[in-house]
């Protein structure tokens, strides 16, 4: 592929799998991490992936991440906004701090990353942006109201930017995963996971590779933009 690809939240889970999959395709990968420094260093050592520490919830640090990438590689072909957090709580328990933390990490960061990267992509008259949203942005989740808002917002960002940036040759899409086997789901018991599997038509959880394969396809594709692609085993069919 030979592309310069910037991925947020790539130290663990889905982002990590995307980074490794795309590194194997001979791309230059810039993998952002925040707390998991050892896991990030492993990416550098094993897969020759460039790693950069950024707390994506901080606007200035997002802008620094793009600046670092452009100074070093001169262009960004693909931006993948993947970093995300969740917190299970009732609406009555949500504090302003919870709101700021989830919205800034999941949504405002994606907006700033798109804004900074778009300047370069517009100049180049090409680019691909992929936002990792969620099934819960599509249909809403009980006790995850702020998370669901953040992911619905990401899909809004995708649709709007696809229209604005399409004439500049830039495609923007969301991937909305269902239940993917990663740390973010550690809160669920074995029993709850068995119940969830039974609700999913394909009767199994997703793996990180399922999302990475969809990302790879979206990068190679040339005519898909403004879409929210569900990778969820049929759990929700919209
Ligand atoms: P995960 O295993 O918990 O990994 C989260 C990643 O995000 C980590 O690499 C973490 O980096 C990074 N991150 C978190 N806060 C950050 C911050 N402030 N700055 C920079 N990086 C930060 O989660 P995952 O399941 O892979 O989720 C990846 C994305 O997919 C998220 O946006 C999530 O909402 C979405 N998603 C996941 C599922 C699922 O079932 N797994 C379903 C739907 C959507 P550090 O550890 O280095 O801090």
XYZ file of C-alpha atoms and ligand atoms in Angstrom:
286
model
C 0.000 0.000 0.000
C 2.905 2.394 0.800
C 0.761 4.902 2.659
C 1.390 7.138 5.674
C -1.236 6.063 8.204
C -1.899 7.769 11.544
C -3.869 5.746 14.111
C -5.009 6.995 17.511
C -5.226 4.651 20.496
C -3.093 2.002 18.834
C -1.318 0.514 21.862
C -4.052 -2.030 22.658
C -7.188 -3.717 21.307
C -8.662 -2.737 17.946
C -6.165 0.053 17.223
C -3.225 -2.263 17.851
C -4.607 -4.899 15.471
C -5.201 -2.251 12.799
C -1.629 -0.958 13.218
C -0.071 -4.439 12.911
C -2.263 -5.449 9.952
C -1.412 -2.292 8.021
C 2.294 -2.401 8.957
C 2.481 -5.859 7.366
C 1.215 -4.266 4.118
C 4.354 -2.101 3.918
C 2.798 1.152 5.131
C 4.367 3.757 7.387
C 2.387 3.597 10.617
C 2.319 6.274 13.305
C 0.689 4.699 16.337
C -0.512 7.004 19.073
C -0.623 5.734 22.645
C -1.181 7.295 26.042
C -0.759 5.073 29.113
C 0.393 1.725 27.655
C 4.003 2.643 26.921
C 5.398 -0.915 27.072
C 2.774 -2.218 24.672
C 3.569 0.671 22.329
C 7.320 -0.029 22.509
C 6.606 -3.612 21.496
C 4.943 -2.290 18.311
C 8.067 -0.317 17.517
C 10.447 -3.201 18.169
C 8.482 -6.011 16.509
C 6.812 -4.201 13.611
C 8.902 -1.074 13.052
C 5.906 1.115 13.852
C 6.534 4.742 14.785
C 5.007 5.425 18.198
C 4.037 8.786 19.683
C 2.641 9.531 23.144
C -0.395 11.799 23.147
C -3.295 12.219 25.518
C -5.881 12.499 22.796
C -8.384 14.156 25.152
C -6.136 17.253 25.080
C -6.630 19.495 22.049
C -3.056 20.850 22.008
C -1.612 17.356 22.129
C -3.809 16.252 19.189
C -2.490 19.136 17.133
C 1.087 18.230 18.178
C 0.547 14.630 17.008
C -0.438 15.776 13.521
C 2.426 18.290 13.460
C 4.919 15.578 14.427
C 3.633 13.298 11.657
C 3.694 15.979 8.971
C 7.152 17.241 9.949
C 8.524 13.726 9.702
C 6.601 12.217 6.752
C 5.313 15.348 4.911
C 1.829 13.894 4.325
C -0.965 11.855 5.873
C -2.758 9.471 3.516
C -4.996 7.823 6.091
C -6.259 8.973 9.496
C -7.911 6.429 11.782
C -9.667 7.918 14.821
C -9.833 4.882 17.081
C -8.928 5.943 20.650
C -11.909 5.661 22.938
C -13.136 5.134 26.480
C -16.416 4.086 28.042
C -18.016 4.310 31.487
C -21.141 2.450 32.548
C -23.352 4.707 34.654
C -26.879 5.985 35.025
C -27.624 9.450 33.648
C -28.250 10.596 37.222
C -24.649 9.683 38.114
C -22.918 11.442 35.212
C -20.733 14.351 36.333
C -19.355 17.187 34.219
C -15.956 15.516 34.588
C -17.312 12.233 33.146
C -18.930 14.133 30.282
C -15.744 16.087 29.473
C -13.558 13.014 29.707
C -15.647 10.833 27.379
C -16.596 13.558 24.899
C -13.065 14.956 24.681
C -11.461 11.520 24.275
C -13.964 9.994 21.852
C -15.413 12.899 19.896
C -13.608 16.227 20.254
C -10.282 14.503 19.573
C -11.675 13.026 16.345
C -12.914 16.478 15.296
C -9.536 18.121 15.962
C -7.616 15.296 14.291
C -9.830 15.618 11.190
C -9.437 19.398 11.166
C -5.632 19.294 11.371
C -5.238 16.402 8.933
C -7.755 17.743 6.410
C -5.503 20.755 5.729
C -2.828 18.406 4.380
C -5.252 16.046 2.614
C -6.971 18.968 0.839
C -3.586 20.162 -0.460
C -2.842 16.630 -1.692
C -6.323 16.277 -3.208
C -6.669 12.806 -1.668
C -7.099 11.092 1.653
C -9.052 8.585 3.679
C -10.478 9.134 7.163
C -11.934 6.270 9.188
C -13.760 6.897 12.456
C -14.210 3.904 14.752
C -17.642 4.631 16.225
C -19.938 1.996 17.760
C -23.157 0.058 17.481
C -24.287 2.188 20.458
C -23.972 5.383 18.453
C -26.468 3.838 16.027
C -29.078 2.511 18.448
C -28.193 3.904 21.906
C -27.094 1.972 24.984
C -28.696 2.026 28.397
C -26.279 3.256 31.098
C -23.856 4.496 28.423
C -25.557 7.731 27.491
C -22.424 9.873 27.114
C -20.596 7.123 25.220
C -23.584 6.693 22.870
C -23.720 10.465 22.278
C -19.988 10.559 21.525
C -20.271 7.754 18.968
C -23.419 9.172 17.329
C -21.462 12.429 17.094
C -18.634 10.615 15.335
C -21.072 9.290 12.739
C -22.377 12.839 12.252
C -18.802 14.001 11.752
C -18.297 11.257 9.166
C -21.392 12.119 7.129
C -20.826 15.840 7.189
C -17.128 15.659 6.313
C -17.784 13.152 3.513
C -19.908 15.827 1.829
C -17.500 18.695 2.540
C -14.279 16.883 1.640
C -15.517 14.617 -1.170
C -14.812 17.240 -3.863
C -11.187 17.294 -2.597
C -10.859 13.546 -3.198
C -11.106 12.663 0.502
C -13.297 9.765 1.642
C -14.661 9.692 5.197
C -16.348 6.626 6.720
C -17.228 5.169 10.118
C -16.868 1.578 11.199
C -19.379 0.731 13.938
C -18.184 -2.404 15.764
C -20.532 -4.598 17.783
C -19.050 -6.587 20.680
C -15.331 -7.050 20.016
C -13.155 -9.061 22.359
C -10.934 -6.381 24.004
C -10.142 -4.878 27.413
C -12.968 -2.340 27.070
C -15.413 -5.211 27.676
C -13.663 -6.573 30.787
C -16.579 -5.327 32.888
C -18.837 -8.149 31.635
C -19.099 -11.496 33.457
C -18.870 -14.871 31.663
C -22.615 -15.264 32.121
C -23.359 -11.868 30.557
C -21.074 -12.664 27.630
C -22.883 -15.959 27.009
C -26.183 -14.050 26.956
C -24.799 -11.485 24.520
C -23.536 -14.223 22.174
C -27.028 -15.710 22.102
C -28.457 -12.335 20.992
C -26.026 -12.083 18.066
C -27.250 -13.824 14.873
C -23.733 -15.148 14.118
C -23.662 -16.462 17.743
C -20.146 -15.223 18.502
C -18.216 -12.146 19.589
C -16.119 -10.221 17.101
C -12.329 -10.212 17.105
C -10.046 -7.253 16.527
C -9.027 -8.719 13.161
C -12.644 -8.382 11.937
C -12.336 -4.613 12.326
C -8.794 -4.476 10.906
C -9.943 -6.310 7.749
C -12.744 -3.768 7.249
C -10.264 -0.898 7.710
C -7.944 -2.421 5.094
C -10.823 -2.763 2.660
C -11.937 0.843 3.228
C -8.425 2.128 2.551
C -8.204 0.206 -0.726
C -11.720 1.134 -1.838
C -12.246 4.207 -4.050
C -15.994 4.848 -4.117
C -17.339 4.471 -0.570
C -17.811 7.619 1.474
C -20.125 8.968 4.185
C -21.103 5.476 5.342
C -21.399 3.869 8.756
C -20.317 0.279 8.233
C -21.621 -2.135 10.857
C -19.262 -4.968 11.795
C -21.389 -6.602 14.455
C -22.336 -10.193 13.569
C -25.858 -8.983 12.780
C -26.465 -7.884 16.405
C -28.133 -4.742 15.086
C -29.331 -4.481 11.506
C -30.174 -0.894 10.550
P -9.301 -0.837 24.461
O -8.828 -2.234 24.274
O -9.723 -0.377 25.808
O -8.166 0.147 23.880
C -8.364 1.533 23.944
C -7.212 2.236 23.251
O -7.491 3.645 23.305
C -5.890 2.008 23.964
O -4.866 1.839 23.019
C -5.684 3.298 24.760
O -4.314 3.693 24.876
C -6.386 4.302 23.845
N -6.785 5.505 24.591
C -7.719 5.625 25.570
N -7.720 6.883 26.055
C -6.744 7.559 25.371
C -6.261 8.889 25.424
N -6.752 9.796 26.276
N -5.262 9.227 24.579
C -4.743 8.336 23.705
N -5.154 7.059 23.633
C -6.156 6.676 24.451
O -10.567 -0.536 23.528
P -10.970 -1.128 22.107
O -12.051 -2.107 22.319
O -9.779 -1.499 21.319
O -11.671 0.164 21.477
C -11.134 0.886 20.377
C -12.246 1.759 19.812
O -13.304 0.926 19.343
C -12.863 2.692 20.854
O -13.136 3.930 20.275
C -14.154 1.990 21.224
O -15.149 2.880 21.675
C -14.526 1.356 19.897
N -15.458 0.230 20.041
C -15.076 -0.916 20.684
C -15.979 -1.956 20.818
C -15.624 -3.253 21.491
O -16.539 -4.067 21.728
N -14.362 -3.515 21.827
C -17.271 -1.833 20.293
C -17.621 -0.650 19.660
C -16.715 0.363 19.525
P -3.436 3.574 26.240
O -3.720 2.234 26.837
O -2.034 3.726 25.736
O -3.844 4.721 27.133
